[in-house]
Amino acid sequence: MVNTETPLPYPQLAGQLGYTKALHEQLRQDEGSRLLCYQCTADKATIGVGHNLQANGLPVDAEAIWKANPDQKQAFDNGKEDCWTGLVITAEQEQALLEYDIQQFENKLQEHLTWYSSLPANPRCSLTNMCFNLGWAGLSKFVNMLAALEAGDYEMAANEALDSNWAKQVGARSYRVTEQMRTPESRN
């Protein structure tokens, strides 16, 4: 049976909650959060809020994480592909990884989109969320959406995002992201 209900938007938009807090909460909702390593839908070793261990390793607090996970450290040092299996982190380490990952995506967006930091909080939060999900390589293929965002046409940008394979793949997340994108100013 097909669910025909409209998904709920984010409880609070970036313009209401503040960009950083909203982005953290939205990524936790969209990506989930796990303190034990798992295989994501792309079959990558992942931990925390969507942190891809295979691609990005442990960029923060590595010494403490390895100390708490000696079997995984030994497997990593020995070059075992499944070295991440069973890796556990603390809530504080999860937060540090999330902040690191967000900073990396924001840097990439600022590097490629000179206008990124001048976007209102809601569309900027949506764009960062999409980059977190797709990476810059995937997001950069949204040429029409990016052009609409640069022009300040948030309605068109949201429609372009929804007219994509990404929207079909992530389902309700695409609705939440685009509803926020098309609302540049905070709603009360």
C-alpha positions as a LaTeX table, in Angstrom:
\begin{tabular}{lrrr}
\hline
Residue & $x$ (\AA) & $y$ (\AA) & $z$ (\AA) \\
\hline
Met1 & 0.00 & 0.00 & 0.00 \\
Val2 & 1.33 & 3.44 & $-0.94$ \\
Asn3 & 1.46 & 6.10 & 1.77 \\
Thr4 & $-0.36$ & 9.12 & 0.35 \\
Glu5 & 0.03 & 11.31 & 3.43 \\
Thr6 & 2.14 & 14.43 & 3.10 \\
Pro7 & 5.25 & 14.06 & 5.25 \\
Leu8 & 5.57 & 16.46 & 8.15 \\
Pro9 & 8.00 & 19.37 & 7.75 \\
Tyr10 & 10.81 & 19.97 & 10.21 \\
Pro11 & 9.33 & 20.97 & 13.61 \\
Gln12 & 11.35 & 24.19 & 13.59 \\
Leu13 & 13.08 & 25.83 & 10.68 \\
Ala14 & 16.55 & 27.31 & 10.74 \\
Gly15 & 15.13 & 30.83 & 10.78 \\
Gln16 & 13.29 & 30.01 & 14.01 \\
Leu17 & 15.81 & 27.86 & 15.84 \\
Gly18 & 19.06 & 29.29 & 14.51 \\
Tyr19 & 21.03 & 27.82 & 11.62 \\
Thr20 & 23.53 & 25.70 & 13.58 \\
Lys21 & 21.08 & 24.17 & 16.04 \\
Ala22 & 18.50 & 23.53 & 13.32 \\
Leu23 & 21.05 & 21.88 & 11.04 \\
His24 & 22.26 & 19.57 & 13.83 \\
Glu25 & 18.70 & 18.56 & 14.72 \\
Gln26 & 17.67 & 18.08 & 11.10 \\
Leu27 & 20.70 & 15.95 & 10.26 \\
Arg28 & 20.04 & 13.79 & 13.31 \\
Gln29 & 16.46 & 13.35 & 12.14 \\
Asp30 & 17.41 & 12.63 & 8.52 \\
Glu31 & 20.60 & 10.60 & 8.99 \\
Gly32 & 19.88 & 9.08 & 12.39 \\
Ser33 & 22.56 & 8.76 & 15.04 \\
Arg34 & 24.32 & 5.61 & 16.17 \\
Leu35 & 27.20 & 5.28 & 18.57 \\
Leu36 & 27.98 & 1.77 & 17.26 \\
Cys37 & 29.40 & 1.37 & 13.76 \\
Tyr38 & 26.89 & 0.15 & 11.15 \\
Gln39 & 26.71 & $-0.35$ & 7.39 \\
Cys40 & 24.75 & 2.46 & 5.73 \\
Thr41 & 22.47 & 1.98 & 2.72 \\
Ala42 & 25.51 & 2.47 & 0.46 \\
Asp43 & 27.23 & $-0.40$ & 2.34 \\
Lys44 & 29.82 & 1.89 & 3.95 \\
Ala45 & 31.03 & 1.63 & 7.54 \\
Thr46 & 29.29 & 4.55 & 9.24 \\
Ile47 & 29.05 & 5.93 & 12.78 \\
Gly48 & 27.48 & 8.88 & 14.55 \\
Val49 & 25.35 & 11.09 & 12.33 \\
Gly50 & 26.16 & 9.63 & 8.92 \\
His51 & 29.96 & 9.82 & 9.29 \\
Asn52 & 31.49 & 7.59 & 6.59 \\
Leu53 & 34.45 & 5.90 & 8.30 \\
Gln54 & 35.76 & 4.30 & 5.13 \\
Ala55 & 36.07 & 7.61 & 3.32 \\
Asn56 & 36.89 & 9.90 & 6.25 \\
Gly57 & 38.39 & 7.80 & 9.02 \\
Leu58 & 38.50 & 9.33 & 12.50 \\
Pro59 & 39.37 & 13.02 & 12.01 \\
Val60 & 38.58 & 13.98 & 15.63 \\
Asp61 & 39.50 & 12.39 & 18.97 \\
Ala62 & 41.08 & 9.39 & 17.20 \\
Glu63 & 43.46 & 8.54 & 20.04 \\
Ala64 & 40.65 & 8.26 & 22.60 \\
Ile65 & 38.39 & 6.34 & 20.21 \\
Trp66 & 41.14 & 3.84 & 19.36 \\
Lys67 & 42.04 & 3.47 & 23.04 \\
Ala68 & 38.43 & 2.50 & 23.80 \\
Asn69 & 38.36 & 0.13 & 20.79 \\
Pro70 & 41.69 & $-1.80$ & 20.85 \\
Asp71 & 40.46 & $-4.72$ & 18.69 \\
Gln72 & 39.36 & $-2.35$ & 15.93 \\
Lys73 & 42.63 & $-0.43$ & 16.20 \\
Gln74 & 44.61 & $-3.64$ & 15.75 \\
Ala75 & 42.46 & $-4.65$ & 12.77 \\
Phe76 & 42.92 & $-1.15$ & 11.28 \\
Asp77 & 46.70 & $-1.29$ & 11.76 \\
Asn78 & 46.70 & $-4.71$ & 10.07 \\
Gly79 & 44.79 & $-3.33$ & 7.08 \\
Lys80 & 41.63 & $-5.37$ & 7.59 \\
Glu81 & 38.70 & $-4.12$ & 5.54 \\
Asp82 & 36.19 & $-4.84$ & 8.31 \\
Cys83 & 38.26 & $-3.08$ & 10.96 \\
Trp84 & 35.36 & $-0.74$ & 11.84 \\
Thr85 & 32.99 & $-3.55$ & 12.88 \\
Gly86 & 32.11 & $-3.15$ & 16.56 \\
Leu87 & 33.61 & 0.36 & 16.87 \\
Val88 & 31.84 & 2.40 & 19.55 \\
Ile89 & 32.03 & 6.13 & 20.26 \\
Thr90 & 30.63 & 8.37 & 23.00 \\
Ala91 & 27.91 & 10.99 & 22.56 \\
Glu92 & 30.59 & 13.69 & 22.86 \\
Gln93 & 32.65 & 12.08 & 20.08 \\
Glu94 & 29.52 & 11.78 & 17.94 \\
Gln95 & 28.94 & 15.52 & 18.38 \\
Ala96 & 32.57 & 16.30 & 17.52 \\
Leu97 & 32.37 & 14.17 & 14.34 \\
Leu98 & 29.12 & 15.88 & 13.34 \\
Glu99 & 30.61 & 19.35 & 13.83 \\
Tyr100 & 33.71 & 18.34 & 11.87 \\
Asp101 & 31.64 & 16.92 & 9.00 \\
Ile102 & 29.38 & 19.97 & 8.83 \\
Gln103 & 32.42 & 22.25 & 8.73 \\
Gln104 & 33.89 & 20.23 & 5.86 \\
Phe105 & 30.68 & 20.52 & 3.83 \\
Glu106 & 30.31 & 24.24 & 4.60 \\
Asn107 & 33.90 & 24.81 & 3.48 \\
Lys108 & 33.22 & 22.93 & 0.25 \\
Leu109 & 30.05 & 24.96 & $-0.38$ \\
Gln110 & 31.87 & 28.25 & 0.27 \\
Glu111 & 34.70 & 27.16 & $-2.00$ \\
His112 & 32.38 & 26.45 & $-4.93$ \\
Leu113 & 29.48 & 28.85 & $-4.32$ \\
Thr114 & 30.66 & 32.36 & $-3.51$ \\
Trp115 & 27.08 & 33.34 & $-2.62$ \\
Tyr116 & 26.47 & 30.43 & $-0.19$ \\
Ser117 & 27.09 & 32.34 & 3.05 \\
Ser118 & 24.74 & 35.16 & 1.98 \\
Leu119 & 21.74 & 32.83 & 1.69 \\
Pro120 & 19.00 & 33.26 & 4.31 \\
Ala121 & 19.20 & 30.66 & 7.09 \\
Asn122 & 16.45 & 28.34 & 5.81 \\
Pro123 & 17.73 & 27.82 & 2.23 \\
Arg124 & 21.34 & 27.68 & 3.50 \\
Cys125 & 20.41 & 24.98 & 6.00 \\
Ser126 & 18.62 & 23.01 & 3.27 \\
Leu127 & 21.59 & 23.29 & 0.92 \\
Thr128 & 24.02 & 22.16 & 3.62 \\
Asn129 & 21.73 & 19.23 & 4.46 \\
Met130 & 21.68 & 18.17 & 0.80 \\
Cys131 & 25.48 & 18.46 & 0.56 \\
Phe132 & 25.83 & 16.34 & 3.70 \\
Asn133 & 23.64 & 13.69 & 2.06 \\
Leu134 & 25.01 & 13.84 & $-1.51$ \\
Gly135 & 28.52 & 15.21 & $-1.12$ \\
Trp136 & 29.66 & 18.11 & $-3.28$ \\
Ala137 & 30.05 & 15.88 & $-6.34$ \\
Gly138 & 26.38 & 14.88 & $-6.16$ \\
Leu139 & 25.07 & 18.31 & $-5.20$ \\
Ser140 & 26.97 & 20.03 & $-8.01$ \\
Lys141 & 24.82 & 18.16 & $-10.53$ \\
Phe142 & 21.79 & 20.21 & $-9.38$ \\
Val143 & 22.75 & 23.01 & $-11.79$ \\
Asn144 & 19.26 & 24.50 & $-12.15$ \\
Met145 & 18.56 & 24.35 & $-8.42$ \\
Leu146 & 21.86 & 26.06 & $-7.62$ \\
Ala147 & 21.20 & 28.77 & $-10.22$ \\
Ala148 & 17.74 & 29.39 & $-8.74$ \\
Leu149 & 19.19 & 29.63 & $-5.22$ \\
Glu150 & 21.81 & 32.11 & $-6.40$ \\
Ala151 & 19.05 & 34.18 & $-8.04$ \\
Gly152 & 16.96 & 34.09 & $-4.86$ \\
Asp153 & 14.17 & 32.07 & $-6.49$ \\
Tyr154 & 13.66 & 29.65 & $-3.60$ \\
Glu155 & 10.39 & 28.25 & $-4.96$ \\
Met156 & 12.07 & 27.27 & $-8.24$ \\
Ala157 & 15.08 & 25.89 & $-6.38$ \\
Ala158 & 12.81 & 23.67 & $-4.27$ \\
Asn159 & 10.93 & 22.47 & $-7.35$ \\
Glu160 & 14.20 & 21.63 & $-9.11$ \\
Ala161 & 15.37 & 19.62 & $-6.08$ \\
Leu162 & 12.12 & 17.68 & $-6.02$ \\
Asp163 & 12.41 & 16.90 & $-9.73$ \\
Ser164 & 15.32 & 14.51 & $-9.19$ \\
Asn165 & 16.30 & 10.94 & $-8.46$ \\
Trp166 & 17.57 & 12.20 & $-5.09$ \\
Ala167 & 14.03 & 13.20 & $-4.08$ \\
Lys168 & 12.72 & 9.77 & $-5.03$ \\
Gln169 & 15.52 & 8.04 & $-3.13$ \\
Val170 & 15.28 & 9.98 & 0.15 \\
Gly171 & 11.50 & 10.37 & 0.18 \\
Ala172 & 10.22 & 12.41 & 3.13 \\
Arg173 & 13.62 & 14.01 & 3.66 \\
Ser174 & 13.33 & 15.74 & 0.27 \\
Tyr175 & 9.97 & 17.16 & 1.27 \\
Arg176 & 11.31 & 18.53 & 4.57 \\
Val177 & 14.44 & 19.98 & 2.94 \\
Thr178 & 12.54 & 21.67 & 0.10 \\
Glu179 & 9.74 & 23.02 & 2.31 \\
Gln180 & 12.42 & 24.74 & 4.37 \\
Met181 & 14.23 & 25.88 & 1.22 \\
Arg182 & 11.13 & 27.60 & $-0.18$ \\
Thr183 & 10.63 & 29.49 & 3.11 \\
Pro184 & 13.57 & 31.91 & 3.24 \\
Glu185 & 12.15 & 33.80 & 6.21 \\
Ser186 & 11.03 & 32.27 & 9.47 \\
Arg187 & 7.39 & 31.25 & 9.89 \\
Asn188 & 5.78 & 31.67 & 13.32 \\
\hline
\end{tabular}
